[in-house]
């Protein structure tokens, strides 16, 4: 398998999963630069000019959570997810997708209006609204995590990888709340994992 990756991007999720599973893979690291991601050569791999992209034999696919589900099904050997017939499987899918489809939305806005957009295009109002929405979601996560180490059946799973990366992105923007102790302890547990450290190095 080959993974196209930019440091700090959503492809970190897939790299973290590979490390947790101990898989063999080839890593193609690209600069987080529109010129590199939209070069003619790379657009042959990824028509949208984004990462991650996974190439596995004749399959080429994008979208970090879709890649994670594919890798779990084909190479996970039952690890990092409940069995399909487990009563926890639905919750696993819920949190797996929450980390990108819901939680990542305000974090992406925070990143855009603090770091990514040119200063002339940044909006203080949009930034404050994104921070408010993210804090609301973080409060719900904090309640869910009280008395628990992980999101699904109190066992580390790929759902924690997806949510954990989003919290990492928020932390990189200075937006991870300090007033939610269960959430902070959860993030610290994830960040202490060797596979997380290697994926974010």
Short mmCIF file of N, CA and C in Angstrom, two decimals, residues 86-162:
data_model
loop_
_atom_site.label_atom_id
_atom_site.label_comp_id
_atom_site.label_asym_id
_atom_site.label_seq_id
_atom_site.Cartn_x
_atom_site.Cartn_y
_atom_site.Cartn_z
N UNK A 86 -21.61 -6.90 17.00
CA UNK A 86 -21.51 -6.37 18.36
C UNK A 86 -22.54 -5.26 18.58
N UNK A 87 -23.10 -5.15 19.77
CA UNK A 87 -24.01 -4.03 20.06
C UNK A 87 -23.30 -2.69 20.02
N UNK A 88 -21.98 -2.70 20.02
CA UNK A 88 -21.20 -1.46 20.00
C UNK A 88 -20.88 -0.99 18.58
N UNK A 89 -21.18 -1.82 17.56
CA UNK A 89 -20.74 -1.48 16.21
C UNK A 89 -21.40 -0.20 15.68
N UNK A 90 -22.66 -0.03 15.94
CA UNK A 90 -23.34 1.19 15.50
C UNK A 90 -22.74 2.43 16.13
N UNK A 91 -22.42 2.34 17.42
CA UNK A 91 -21.79 3.49 18.08
C UNK A 91 -20.40 3.75 17.50
N UNK A 92 -19.70 2.68 17.14
CA UNK A 92 -18.40 2.84 16.51
C UNK A 92 -18.52 3.63 15.21
N UNK A 93 -19.47 3.27 14.36
CA UNK A 93 -19.66 4.00 13.10
C UNK A 93 -20.07 5.45 13.37
N UNK A 94 -20.93 5.64 14.37
CA UNK A 94 -21.36 6.99 14.72
C UNK A 94 -20.18 7.89 15.05
N UNK A 95 -19.31 7.45 15.95
CA UNK A 95 -18.18 8.29 16.37
C UNK A 95 -17.11 8.37 15.29
N UNK A 96 -16.96 7.29 14.51
CA UNK A 96 -16.00 7.30 13.40
C UNK A 96 -16.33 8.44 12.45
N UNK A 97 -17.59 8.60 12.10
CA UNK A 97 -17.99 9.63 11.14
C UNK A 97 -18.18 10.99 11.79
N UNK A 98 -18.55 11.02 13.06
CA UNK A 98 -18.68 12.28 13.78
C UNK A 98 -17.38 13.08 13.75
N UNK A 99 -16.26 12.37 13.89
CA UNK A 99 -14.97 13.04 13.97
C UNK A 99 -14.64 13.87 12.75
N UNK A 100 -15.17 13.48 11.58
CA UNK A 100 -14.94 14.24 10.35
C UNK A 100 -16.16 15.05 9.94
N UNK A 101 -17.33 14.43 9.89
CA UNK A 101 -18.48 15.10 9.29
C UNK A 101 -19.06 16.19 10.18
N UNK A 102 -18.87 16.09 11.51
CA UNK A 102 -19.41 17.09 12.43
C UNK A 102 -18.30 17.87 13.13
N UNK A 103 -17.43 17.17 13.84
CA UNK A 103 -16.44 17.84 14.68
C UNK A 103 -15.42 18.62 13.87
N UNK A 104 -15.07 18.13 12.69
CA UNK A 104 -14.02 18.77 11.90
C UNK A 104 -14.47 20.07 11.25
N UNK A 105 -15.78 20.25 11.09
CA UNK A 105 -16.28 21.43 10.37
C UNK A 105 -15.87 22.73 11.06
N UNK A 106 -16.15 22.93 12.35
CA UNK A 106 -15.69 24.17 12.97
C UNK A 106 -14.18 24.25 13.11
N UNK A 107 -13.52 23.12 13.28
CA UNK A 107 -12.05 23.14 13.39
C UNK A 107 -11.43 23.63 12.08
N UNK A 108 -11.98 23.19 10.96
CA UNK A 108 -11.47 23.65 9.66
C UNK A 108 -11.68 25.15 9.51
N UNK A 109 -12.81 25.66 10.00
CA UNK A 109 -13.06 27.10 9.95
C UNK A 109 -12.09 27.87 10.84
N UNK A 110 -11.83 27.33 12.01
CA UNK A 110 -10.86 27.97 12.91
C UNK A 110 -9.49 28.03 12.26
N UNK A 111 -9.07 26.91 11.66
CA UNK A 111 -7.77 26.87 10.99
C UNK A 111 -7.74 27.87 9.83
N UNK A 112 -8.83 27.94 9.08
CA UNK A 112 -8.86 28.86 7.93
C UNK A 112 -8.72 30.31 8.37
N UNK A 113 -9.42 30.68 9.43
CA UNK A 113 -9.47 32.08 9.82
C UNK A 113 -8.42 32.48 10.85
N UNK A 114 -7.51 31.53 11.16
CA UNK A 114 -6.35 31.89 11.99
C UNK A 114 -5.03 31.68 11.27
N UNK A 115 -4.99 30.72 10.31
CA UNK A 115 -3.70 30.36 9.71
C UNK A 115 -3.71 30.25 8.20
N UNK A 116 -4.75 29.66 7.63
CA UNK A 116 -4.68 29.23 6.23
C UNK A 116 -5.04 30.32 5.23
N UNK A 117 -6.05 31.09 5.52
CA UNK A 117 -6.46 32.13 4.58
C UNK A 117 -5.53 33.34 4.67
N UNK A 118 -5.36 34.07 3.58
CA UNK A 118 -4.65 35.35 3.66
C UNK A 118 -5.36 36.26 4.67
N UNK A 119 -4.60 37.09 5.35
CA UNK A 119 -5.18 37.91 6.42
C UNK A 119 -6.36 38.75 5.93
N UNK A 120 -6.31 39.19 4.68
CA UNK A 120 -7.39 40.03 4.15
C UNK A 120 -8.69 39.25 3.98
N UNK A 121 -8.62 37.92 3.98
CA UNK A 121 -9.82 37.10 3.79
C UNK A 121 -10.33 36.49 5.10
N UNK A 122 -9.63 36.74 6.18
CA UNK A 122 -10.05 36.18 7.46
C UNK A 122 -11.18 37.00 8.07
N UNK A 123 -12.07 36.30 8.78
CA UNK A 123 -13.22 36.96 9.39
C UNK A 123 -13.23 36.68 10.89
N UNK A 124 -13.19 37.73 11.67
CA UNK A 124 -13.25 37.56 13.13
C UNK A 124 -14.59 36.97 13.54
N UNK A 125 -15.65 37.38 12.85
CA UNK A 125 -16.99 36.88 13.19
C UNK A 125 -17.10 35.38 12.91
N UNK A 126 -16.60 34.95 11.75
CA UNK A 126 -16.65 33.52 11.45
C UNK A 126 -15.78 32.71 12.40
N UNK A 127 -14.64 33.28 12.76
CA UNK A 127 -13.75 32.60 13.71
C UNK A 127 -14.44 32.41 15.04
N UNK A 128 -15.07 33.45 15.56
CA UNK A 128 -15.72 33.35 16.86
C UNK A 128 -16.90 32.38 16.82
N UNK A 129 -17.64 32.37 15.72
CA UNK A 129 -18.75 31.44 15.58
C UNK A 129 -18.23 30.00 15.53
N UNK A 130 -17.14 29.76 14.79
CA UNK A 130 -16.56 28.42 14.73
C UNK A 130 -16.06 27.97 16.10
N UNK A 131 -15.45 28.87 16.84
CA UNK A 131 -14.99 28.53 18.19
C UNK A 131 -16.17 28.17 19.10
N UNK A 132 -17.28 28.92 18.96
CA UNK A 132 -18.46 28.65 19.77
C UNK A 132 -19.02 27.26 19.45
N UNK A 133 -19.15 26.96 18.16
CA UNK A 133 -19.69 25.66 17.75
C UNK A 133 -18.77 24.53 18.20
N UNK A 134 -17.46 24.71 18.01
CA UNK A 134 -16.53 23.66 18.42
C UNK A 134 -16.60 23.43 19.93
N UNK A 135 -16.69 24.49 20.70
CA UNK A 135 -16.74 24.32 22.16
C UNK A 135 -18.02 23.57 22.55
N UNK A 136 -19.11 23.85 21.87
CA UNK A 136 -20.36 23.13 22.14
C UNK A 136 -20.18 21.64 21.88
N UNK A 137 -19.60 21.28 20.74
CA UNK A 137 -19.35 19.86 20.45
C UNK A 137 -18.38 19.26 21.47
N UNK A 138 -17.38 20.02 21.84
CA UNK A 138 -16.38 19.53 22.80
C UNK A 138 -17.02 19.27 24.16
N UNK A 139 -17.97 20.09 24.54
CA UNK A 139 -18.68 19.87 25.81
C UNK A 139 -19.44 18.54 25.79
N UNK A 140 -20.06 18.24 24.66
CA UNK A 140 -20.79 16.96 24.53
C UNK A 140 -19.82 15.79 24.60
N UNK A 141 -18.69 15.91 23.92
CA UNK A 141 -17.67 14.87 24.01
C UNK A 141 -17.18 14.70 25.43
N UNK A 142 -16.96 15.79 26.12
CA UNK A 142 -16.48 15.74 27.50
C UNK A 142 -17.47 14.95 28.37
N UNK A 143 -18.76 15.19 28.20
CA UNK A 143 -19.77 14.44 28.97
C UNK A 143 -19.74 12.96 28.63
N UNK A 144 -19.60 12.66 27.33
CA UNK A 144 -19.55 11.26 26.91
C UNK A 144 -18.35 10.53 27.50
N UNK A 145 -17.26 11.24 27.69
CA UNK A 145 -16.01 10.63 28.12
C UNK A 145 -15.86 10.56 29.64
N UNK A 146 -16.73 11.20 30.36
CA UNK A 146 -16.61 11.17 31.82
C UNK A 146 -16.76 9.73 32.32
N UNK A 147 -15.75 9.26 33.00
CA UNK A 147 -15.74 7.88 33.49
C UNK A 147 -15.31 6.86 32.46
N UNK A 148 -14.90 7.32 31.28
CA UNK A 148 -14.48 6.40 30.21
C UNK A 148 -13.14 6.84 29.64
N UNK A 149 -12.34 5.87 29.22
CA UNK A 149 -11.06 6.19 28.61
C UNK A 149 -11.18 6.42 27.11
N UNK A 150 -12.12 5.69 26.47
CA UNK A 150 -12.27 5.79 25.01
C UNK A 150 -13.74 5.86 24.65
N UNK A 151 -14.04 6.11 23.39
CA UNK A 151 -15.40 6.42 22.97
C UNK A 151 -16.30 5.19 22.83
N UNK A 152 -15.75 4.05 22.46
CA UNK A 152 -16.57 2.88 22.15
C UNK A 152 -16.17 1.72 23.06
N UNK A 153 -17.11 1.32 23.93
CA UNK A 153 -16.91 0.15 24.80
C UNK A 153 -15.64 0.28 25.65
N UNK A 154 -15.20 1.50 25.87
CA UNK A 154 -14.01 1.77 26.68
C UNK A 154 -12.76 1.07 26.16
N UNK A 155 -12.71 0.85 24.84
CA UNK A 155 -11.53 0.27 24.22
C UNK A 155 -11.08 1.18 23.08
N UNK A 156 -9.78 1.33 22.94
CA UNK A 156 -9.24 2.15 21.87
C UNK A 156 -9.66 1.57 20.52
N UNK A 157 -10.15 2.43 19.63
CA UNK A 157 -10.59 1.98 18.31
C UNK A 157 -10.26 3.04 17.28
N UNK A 158 -10.55 2.72 16.02
CA UNK A 158 -10.31 3.67 14.95
C UNK A 158 -11.18 4.91 15.10
N UNK A 159 -12.30 4.82 15.81
CA UNK A 159 -13.11 6.01 16.08
C UNK A 159 -12.30 7.03 16.88
N UNK A 160 -11.48 6.55 17.79
CA UNK A 160 -10.61 7.45 18.56
C UNK A 160 -9.54 8.07 17.68
N UNK A 161 -9.11 7.35 16.66
CA UNK A 161 -8.14 7.92 15.72
C UNK A 161 -8.76 9.09 14.95
N UNK A 162 -9.98 8.90 14.46
CA UNK A 162 -10.62 9.96 13.67
C UNK A 162 -10.91 11.18 14.55
#
